[in-house]
mmCIF file of C-alpha atoms in Angstrom:
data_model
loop_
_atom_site.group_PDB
_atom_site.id
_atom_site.type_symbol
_atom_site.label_atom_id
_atom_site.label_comp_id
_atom_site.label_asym_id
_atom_site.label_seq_id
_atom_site.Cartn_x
_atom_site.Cartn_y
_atom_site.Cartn_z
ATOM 1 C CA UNK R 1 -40.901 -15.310 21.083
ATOM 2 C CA UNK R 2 -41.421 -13.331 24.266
ATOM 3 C CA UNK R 3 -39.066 -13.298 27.090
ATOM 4 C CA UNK R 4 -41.479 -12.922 30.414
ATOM 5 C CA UNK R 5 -39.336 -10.550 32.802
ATOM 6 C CA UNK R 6 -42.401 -9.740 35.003
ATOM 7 C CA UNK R 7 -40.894 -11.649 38.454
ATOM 8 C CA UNK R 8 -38.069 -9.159 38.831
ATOM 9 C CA UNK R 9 -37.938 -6.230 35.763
ATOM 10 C CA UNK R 10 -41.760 -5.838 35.078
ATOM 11 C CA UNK R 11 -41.286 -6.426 31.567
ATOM 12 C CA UNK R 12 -41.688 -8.227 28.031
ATOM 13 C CA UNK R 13 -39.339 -8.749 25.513
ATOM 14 C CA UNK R 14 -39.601 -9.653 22.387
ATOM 15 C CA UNK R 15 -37.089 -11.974 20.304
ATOM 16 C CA UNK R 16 -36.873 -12.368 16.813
ATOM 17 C CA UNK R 17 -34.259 -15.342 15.988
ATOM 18 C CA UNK R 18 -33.467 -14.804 12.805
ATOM 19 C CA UNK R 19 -31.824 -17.309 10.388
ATOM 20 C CA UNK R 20 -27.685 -17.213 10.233
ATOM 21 C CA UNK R 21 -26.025 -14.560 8.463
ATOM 22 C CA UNK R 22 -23.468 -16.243 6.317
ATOM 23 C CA UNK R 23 -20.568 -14.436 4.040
ATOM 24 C CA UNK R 24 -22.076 -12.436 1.215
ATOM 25 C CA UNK R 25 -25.374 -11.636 3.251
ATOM 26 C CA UNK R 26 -25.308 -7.900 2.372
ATOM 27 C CA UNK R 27 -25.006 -8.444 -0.742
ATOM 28 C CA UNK R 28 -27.901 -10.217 -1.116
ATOM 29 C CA UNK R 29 -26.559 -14.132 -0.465
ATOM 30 C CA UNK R 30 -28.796 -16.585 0.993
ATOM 31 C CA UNK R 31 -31.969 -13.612 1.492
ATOM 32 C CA UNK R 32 -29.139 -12.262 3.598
ATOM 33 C CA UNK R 33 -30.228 -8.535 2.967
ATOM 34 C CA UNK R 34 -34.123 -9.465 4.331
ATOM 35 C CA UNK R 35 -32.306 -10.504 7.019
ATOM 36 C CA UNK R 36 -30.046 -8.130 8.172
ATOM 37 C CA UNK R 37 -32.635 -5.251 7.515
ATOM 38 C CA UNK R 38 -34.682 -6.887 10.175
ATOM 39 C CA UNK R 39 -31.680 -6.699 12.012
ATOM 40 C CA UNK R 40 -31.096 -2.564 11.924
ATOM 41 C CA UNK R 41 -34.972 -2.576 13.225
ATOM 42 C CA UNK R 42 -34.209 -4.184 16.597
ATOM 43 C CA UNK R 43 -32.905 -2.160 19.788
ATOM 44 C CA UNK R 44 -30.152 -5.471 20.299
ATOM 45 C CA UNK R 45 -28.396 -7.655 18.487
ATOM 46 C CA UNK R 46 -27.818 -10.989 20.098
ATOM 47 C CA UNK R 47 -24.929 -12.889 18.004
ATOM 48 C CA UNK R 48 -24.546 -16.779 19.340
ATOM 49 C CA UNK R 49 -21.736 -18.809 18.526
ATOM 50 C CA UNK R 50 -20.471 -21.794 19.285
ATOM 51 C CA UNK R 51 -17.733 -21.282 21.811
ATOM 52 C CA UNK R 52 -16.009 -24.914 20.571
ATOM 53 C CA UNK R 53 -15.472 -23.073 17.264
ATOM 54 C CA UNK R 54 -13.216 -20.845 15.456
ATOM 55 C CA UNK R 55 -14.129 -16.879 15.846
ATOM 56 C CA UNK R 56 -13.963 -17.152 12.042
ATOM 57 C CA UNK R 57 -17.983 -16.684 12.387
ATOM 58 C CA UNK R 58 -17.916 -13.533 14.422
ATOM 59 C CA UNK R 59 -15.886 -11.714 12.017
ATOM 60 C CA UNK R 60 -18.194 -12.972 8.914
ATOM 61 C CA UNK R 61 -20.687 -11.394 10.846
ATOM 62 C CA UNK R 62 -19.275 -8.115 11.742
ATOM 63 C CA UNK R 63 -18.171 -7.382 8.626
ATOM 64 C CA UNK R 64 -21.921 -8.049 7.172
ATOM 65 C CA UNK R 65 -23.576 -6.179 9.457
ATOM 66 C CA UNK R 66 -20.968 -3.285 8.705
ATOM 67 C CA UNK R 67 -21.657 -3.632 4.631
ATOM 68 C CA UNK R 68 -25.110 -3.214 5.325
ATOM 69 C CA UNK R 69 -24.405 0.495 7.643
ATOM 70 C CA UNK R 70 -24.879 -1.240 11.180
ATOM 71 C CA UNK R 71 -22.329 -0.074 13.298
ATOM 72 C CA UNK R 72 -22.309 -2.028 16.414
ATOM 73 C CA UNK R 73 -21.251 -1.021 19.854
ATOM 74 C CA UNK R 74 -21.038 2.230 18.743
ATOM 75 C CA UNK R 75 -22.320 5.760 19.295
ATOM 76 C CA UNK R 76 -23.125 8.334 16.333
ATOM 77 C CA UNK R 77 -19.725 10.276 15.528
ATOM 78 C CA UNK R 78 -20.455 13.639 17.314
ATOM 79 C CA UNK R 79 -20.254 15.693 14.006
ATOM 80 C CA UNK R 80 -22.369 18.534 12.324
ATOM 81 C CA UNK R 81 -22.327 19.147 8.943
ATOM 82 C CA UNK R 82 -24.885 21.846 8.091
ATOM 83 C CA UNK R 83 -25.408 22.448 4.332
ATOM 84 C CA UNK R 84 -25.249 26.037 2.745
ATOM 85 C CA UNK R 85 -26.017 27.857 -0.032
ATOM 86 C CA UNK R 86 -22.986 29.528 -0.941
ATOM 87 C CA UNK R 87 -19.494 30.344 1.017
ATOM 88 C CA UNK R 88 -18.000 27.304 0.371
ATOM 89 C CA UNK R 89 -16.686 24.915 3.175
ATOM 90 C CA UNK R 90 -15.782 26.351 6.192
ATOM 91 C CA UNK R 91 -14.043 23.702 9.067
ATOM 92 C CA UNK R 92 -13.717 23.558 12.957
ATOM 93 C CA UNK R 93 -12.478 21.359 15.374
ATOM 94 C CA UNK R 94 -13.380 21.318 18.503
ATOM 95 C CA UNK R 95 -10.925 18.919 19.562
ATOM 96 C CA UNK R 96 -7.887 17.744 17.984
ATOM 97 C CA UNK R 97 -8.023 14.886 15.581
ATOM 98 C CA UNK R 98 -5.318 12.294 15.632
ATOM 99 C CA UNK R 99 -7.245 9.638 13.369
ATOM 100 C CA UNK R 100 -6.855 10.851 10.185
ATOM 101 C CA UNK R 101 -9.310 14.281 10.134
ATOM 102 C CA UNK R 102 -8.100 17.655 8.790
ATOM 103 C CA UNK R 103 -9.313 20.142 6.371
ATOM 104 C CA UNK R 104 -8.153 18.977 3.196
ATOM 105 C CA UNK R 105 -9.440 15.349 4.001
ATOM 106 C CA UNK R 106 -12.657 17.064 5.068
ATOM 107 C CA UNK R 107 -12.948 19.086 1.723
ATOM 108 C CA UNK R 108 -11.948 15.788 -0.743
ATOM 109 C CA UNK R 109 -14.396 13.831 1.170
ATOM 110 C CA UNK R 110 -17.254 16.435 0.627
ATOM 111 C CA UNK R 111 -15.939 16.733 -2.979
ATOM 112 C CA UNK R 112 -16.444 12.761 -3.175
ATOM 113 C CA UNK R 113 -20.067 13.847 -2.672
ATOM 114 C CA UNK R 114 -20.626 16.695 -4.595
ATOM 115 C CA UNK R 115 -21.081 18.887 -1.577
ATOM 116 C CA UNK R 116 -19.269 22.306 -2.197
ATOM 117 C CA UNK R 117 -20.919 24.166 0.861
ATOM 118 C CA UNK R 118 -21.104 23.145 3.898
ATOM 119 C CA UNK R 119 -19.779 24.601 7.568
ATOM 120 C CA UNK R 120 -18.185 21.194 8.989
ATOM 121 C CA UNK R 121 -17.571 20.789 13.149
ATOM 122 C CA UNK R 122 -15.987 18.040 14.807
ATOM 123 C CA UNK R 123 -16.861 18.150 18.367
ATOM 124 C CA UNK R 124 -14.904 14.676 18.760
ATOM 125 C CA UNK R 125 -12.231 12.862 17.734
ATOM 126 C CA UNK R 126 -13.173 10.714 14.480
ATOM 127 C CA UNK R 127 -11.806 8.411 12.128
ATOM 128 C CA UNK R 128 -12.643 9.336 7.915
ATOM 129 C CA UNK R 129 -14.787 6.452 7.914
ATOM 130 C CA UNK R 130 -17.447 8.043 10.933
ATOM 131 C CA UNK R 131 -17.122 11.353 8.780
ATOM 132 C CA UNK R 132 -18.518 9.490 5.528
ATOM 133 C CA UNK R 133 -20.949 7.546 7.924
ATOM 134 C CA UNK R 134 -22.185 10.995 9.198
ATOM 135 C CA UNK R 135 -22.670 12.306 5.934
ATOM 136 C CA UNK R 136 -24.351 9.490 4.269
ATOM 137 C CA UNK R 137 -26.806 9.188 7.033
ATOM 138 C CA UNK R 138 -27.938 6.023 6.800
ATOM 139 C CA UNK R 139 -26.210 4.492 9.334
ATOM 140 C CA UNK R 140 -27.664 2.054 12.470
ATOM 141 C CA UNK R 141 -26.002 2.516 15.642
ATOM 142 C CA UNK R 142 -26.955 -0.862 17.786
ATOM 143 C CA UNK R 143 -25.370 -2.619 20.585
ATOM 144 C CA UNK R 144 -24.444 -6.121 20.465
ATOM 145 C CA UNK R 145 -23.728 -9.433 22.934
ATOM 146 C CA UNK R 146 -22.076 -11.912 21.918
ATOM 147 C CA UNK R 147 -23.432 -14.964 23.585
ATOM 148 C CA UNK R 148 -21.016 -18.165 23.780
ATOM 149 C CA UNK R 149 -23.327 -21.314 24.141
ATOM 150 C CA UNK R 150 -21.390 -24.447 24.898
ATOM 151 C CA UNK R 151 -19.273 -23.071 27.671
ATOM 152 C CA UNK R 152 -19.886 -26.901 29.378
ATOM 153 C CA UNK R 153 -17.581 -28.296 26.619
ATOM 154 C CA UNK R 154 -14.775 -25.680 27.756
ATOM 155 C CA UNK R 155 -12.017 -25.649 30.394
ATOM 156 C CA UNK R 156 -11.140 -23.355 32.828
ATOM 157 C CA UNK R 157 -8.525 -21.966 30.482
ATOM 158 C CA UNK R 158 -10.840 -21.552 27.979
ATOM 159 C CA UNK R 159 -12.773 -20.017 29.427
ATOM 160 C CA UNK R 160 -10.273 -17.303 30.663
ATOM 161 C CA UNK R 161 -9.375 -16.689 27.024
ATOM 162 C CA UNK R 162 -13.296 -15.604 26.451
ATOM 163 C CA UNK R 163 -13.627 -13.882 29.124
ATOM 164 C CA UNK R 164 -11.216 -11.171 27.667
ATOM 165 C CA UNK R 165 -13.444 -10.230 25.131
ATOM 166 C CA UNK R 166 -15.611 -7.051 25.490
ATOM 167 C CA UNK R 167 -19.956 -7.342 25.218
ATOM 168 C CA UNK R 168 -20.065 -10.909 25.950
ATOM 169 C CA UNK R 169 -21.770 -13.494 27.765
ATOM 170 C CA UNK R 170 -21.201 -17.538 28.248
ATOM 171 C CA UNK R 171 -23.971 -19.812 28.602
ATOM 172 C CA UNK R 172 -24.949 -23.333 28.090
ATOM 173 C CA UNK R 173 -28.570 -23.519 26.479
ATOM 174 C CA UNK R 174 -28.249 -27.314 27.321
ATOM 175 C CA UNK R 175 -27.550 -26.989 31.619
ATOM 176 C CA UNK R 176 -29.363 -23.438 31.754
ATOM 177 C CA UNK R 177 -25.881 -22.206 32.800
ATOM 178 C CA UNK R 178 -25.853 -18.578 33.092
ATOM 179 C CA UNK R 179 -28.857 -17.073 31.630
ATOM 180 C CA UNK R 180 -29.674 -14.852 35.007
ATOM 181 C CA UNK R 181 -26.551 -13.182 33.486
ATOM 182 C CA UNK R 182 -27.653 -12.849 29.937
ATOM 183 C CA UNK R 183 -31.055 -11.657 30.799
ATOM 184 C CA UNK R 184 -29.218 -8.832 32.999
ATOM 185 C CA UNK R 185 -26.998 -7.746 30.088
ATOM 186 C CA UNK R 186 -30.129 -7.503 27.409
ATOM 187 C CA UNK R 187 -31.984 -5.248 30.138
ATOM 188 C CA UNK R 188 -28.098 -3.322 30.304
ATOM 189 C CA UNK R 189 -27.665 -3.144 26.351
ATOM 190 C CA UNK R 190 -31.727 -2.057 26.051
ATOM 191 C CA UNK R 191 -30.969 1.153 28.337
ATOM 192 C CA UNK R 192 -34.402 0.523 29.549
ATOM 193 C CA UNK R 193 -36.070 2.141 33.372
ATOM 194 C CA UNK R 194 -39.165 1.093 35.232
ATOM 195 C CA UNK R 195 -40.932 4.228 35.840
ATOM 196 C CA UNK R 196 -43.862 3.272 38.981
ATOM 197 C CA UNK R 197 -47.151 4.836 39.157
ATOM 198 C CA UNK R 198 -48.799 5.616 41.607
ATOM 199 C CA UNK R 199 -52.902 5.876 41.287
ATOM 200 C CA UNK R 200 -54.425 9.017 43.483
ATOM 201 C CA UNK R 201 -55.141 7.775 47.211
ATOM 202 C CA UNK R 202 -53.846 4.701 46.459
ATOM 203 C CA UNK R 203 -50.433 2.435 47.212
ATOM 204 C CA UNK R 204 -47.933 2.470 44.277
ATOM 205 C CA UNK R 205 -48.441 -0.184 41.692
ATOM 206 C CA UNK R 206 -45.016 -2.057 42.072
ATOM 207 C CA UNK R 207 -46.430 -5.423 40.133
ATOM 208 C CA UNK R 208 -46.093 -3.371 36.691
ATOM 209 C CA UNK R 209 -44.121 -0.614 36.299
ATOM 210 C CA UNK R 210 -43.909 1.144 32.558
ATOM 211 C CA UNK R 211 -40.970 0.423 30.501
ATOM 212 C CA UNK R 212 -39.042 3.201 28.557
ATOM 213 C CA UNK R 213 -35.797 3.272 27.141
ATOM 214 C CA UNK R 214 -33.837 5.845 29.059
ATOM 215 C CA UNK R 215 -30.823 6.263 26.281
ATOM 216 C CA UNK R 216 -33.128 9.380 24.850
ATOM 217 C CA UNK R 217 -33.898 11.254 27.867
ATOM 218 C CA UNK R 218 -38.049 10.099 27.657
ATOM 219 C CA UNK R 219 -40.305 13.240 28.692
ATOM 220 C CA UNK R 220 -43.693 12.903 30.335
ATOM 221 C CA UNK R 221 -45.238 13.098 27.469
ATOM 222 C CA UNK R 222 -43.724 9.727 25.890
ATOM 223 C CA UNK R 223 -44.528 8.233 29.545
ATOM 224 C CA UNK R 224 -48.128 9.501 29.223
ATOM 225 C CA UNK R 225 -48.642 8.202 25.775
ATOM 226 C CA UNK R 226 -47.480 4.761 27.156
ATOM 227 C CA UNK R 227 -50.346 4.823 29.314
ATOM 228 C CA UNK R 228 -53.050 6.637 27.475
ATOM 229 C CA UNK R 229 -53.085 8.808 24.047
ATOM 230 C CA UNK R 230 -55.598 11.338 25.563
ATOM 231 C CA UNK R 231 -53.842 10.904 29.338
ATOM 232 C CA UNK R 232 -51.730 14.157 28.189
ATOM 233 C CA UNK R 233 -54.677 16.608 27.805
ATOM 234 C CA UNK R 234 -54.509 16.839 31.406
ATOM 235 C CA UNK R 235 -51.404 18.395 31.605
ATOM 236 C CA UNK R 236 -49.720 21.371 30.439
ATOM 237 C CA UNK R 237 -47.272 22.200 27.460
ATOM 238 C CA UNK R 238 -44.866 23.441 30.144
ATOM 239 C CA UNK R 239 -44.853 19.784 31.638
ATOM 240 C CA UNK R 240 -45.089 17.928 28.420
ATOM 241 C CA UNK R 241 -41.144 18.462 27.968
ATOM 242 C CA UNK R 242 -39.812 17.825 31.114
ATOM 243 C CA UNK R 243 -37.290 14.918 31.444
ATOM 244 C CA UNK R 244 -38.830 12.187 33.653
ATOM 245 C CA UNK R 245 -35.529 12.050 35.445
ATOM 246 C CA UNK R 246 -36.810 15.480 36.924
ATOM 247 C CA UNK R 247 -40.161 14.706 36.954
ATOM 248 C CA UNK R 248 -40.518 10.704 38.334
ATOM 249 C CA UNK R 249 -38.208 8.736 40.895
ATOM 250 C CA UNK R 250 -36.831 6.330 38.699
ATOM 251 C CA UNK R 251 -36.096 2.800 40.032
ATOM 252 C CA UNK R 252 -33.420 1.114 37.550
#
């Protein structure tokens, strides 16, 4: 399904619904692991509940999606762990841990996985668990909304309750309540930017604008590519790295 954001955003998004994930799905229950790897593909993860229910169904969920290495709402654990030869482990910290890190929990953890040389640096302050997600590598770091459908069967009260909770939204698919809302959070979550060309002697093209994702810091290059594989040629390798926040206005 594509979600048509051309009247205001310039831009097309496309939704996968995928079946529910249901309490064993990582390991394999109900084609649960087909599901969720579709899952750590996606640059959002929209979970909808039923806000007349129990949040017994959010945690299921969380806790699949963590089984399966998606770790949602966060960022990568700023940590570098570079391999070596020989000289055994050598361990910094850059700031000071209060969650559990030190250098003997560093140096069972990297025995735990037959590393025996490594320097280790924690530029941040991390739990044991990010340190084993770091070094297993494997790991999906994607935001999530949860979306509350149903908020027409809810009082006030209720409602106050929910609206506690970080990363959510309340809707009612039924009334159309709210969706202006939603759709402004999934452009939010996406970190996406209209960048607006402007054609040589010519008024800038405001009707469609190209859409990157401004989390990594896109360069011309990516926004050339976007337009045309061989529209790069033109320019030089000097250019070809810039960051288009130095190189474009950006309109968010």
């Amino acid at each position: 399904m594509m979600l048509d954001w051309n009247k205001d955003k310039g831009a097309r998004i496309q939704v996968l619904d995928l079946p529910g994930i249901i309490e064993g799905a990582a390991e394999g229950k109900g084609r649960g692991r087909q599901v969720i790897s579709t899952a750590r593909t996606c640059n959002l993860i929209l979970i909808v509940l039923d806000s007349a229910k129990p949040l017994t169904h959010k945690k299921i969920i969380e806790a699949e999606l963590f089984s399966f290495g998606i770790r949602i709402n966060q960022t990568p654990p700023n940590i570098k762990i570079i391999k070596k030869d020989n000289g055994g482990i050598g361990y910094q910290e850059m700031v000071p841990q209060t969650k559990g890190m030190n250098s003997d929990v560093c140096r069972v953890v990297l025995k735990e996985f037959k590393i025996s040389c490594a320097e280790v640096i924690l530029r941040e302050d991390v739990t044991v668990d990010q340190f084993i997600d770091v070094i297993e590598g494997n790991r999906a770091y994607i935001p999530v909304l949860y979306v509350f459908n149903k908020i027409d069967a809810l009082t006030i009260e209720e409602l106050d309750i929910l609206d506690q909770m970080p990363n959510y939204v309340p809707i009612s698919s039924q009334h159309k309540w709210n969706m202006e809302e939603l759709m402004e959070n999934i452009w939010d979550k996406c970190n996406m930017m209209r960048i607006y060309t402007k054609p040589k002697g010519m008024v800038p093209d405001y009707d469609e604008p190209v859409i990157l994702h401004s989390e990594g810091n896109p360069t011309v290059e990516e926004f050339c590519n976007r337009i045309h594989r061989n529209l790069m040629e033109q320019f030089g390798e000097e250019v070809q790295s810039f960051n288009l926040n130095d190189a474009v206005r950006i309109i968010d």
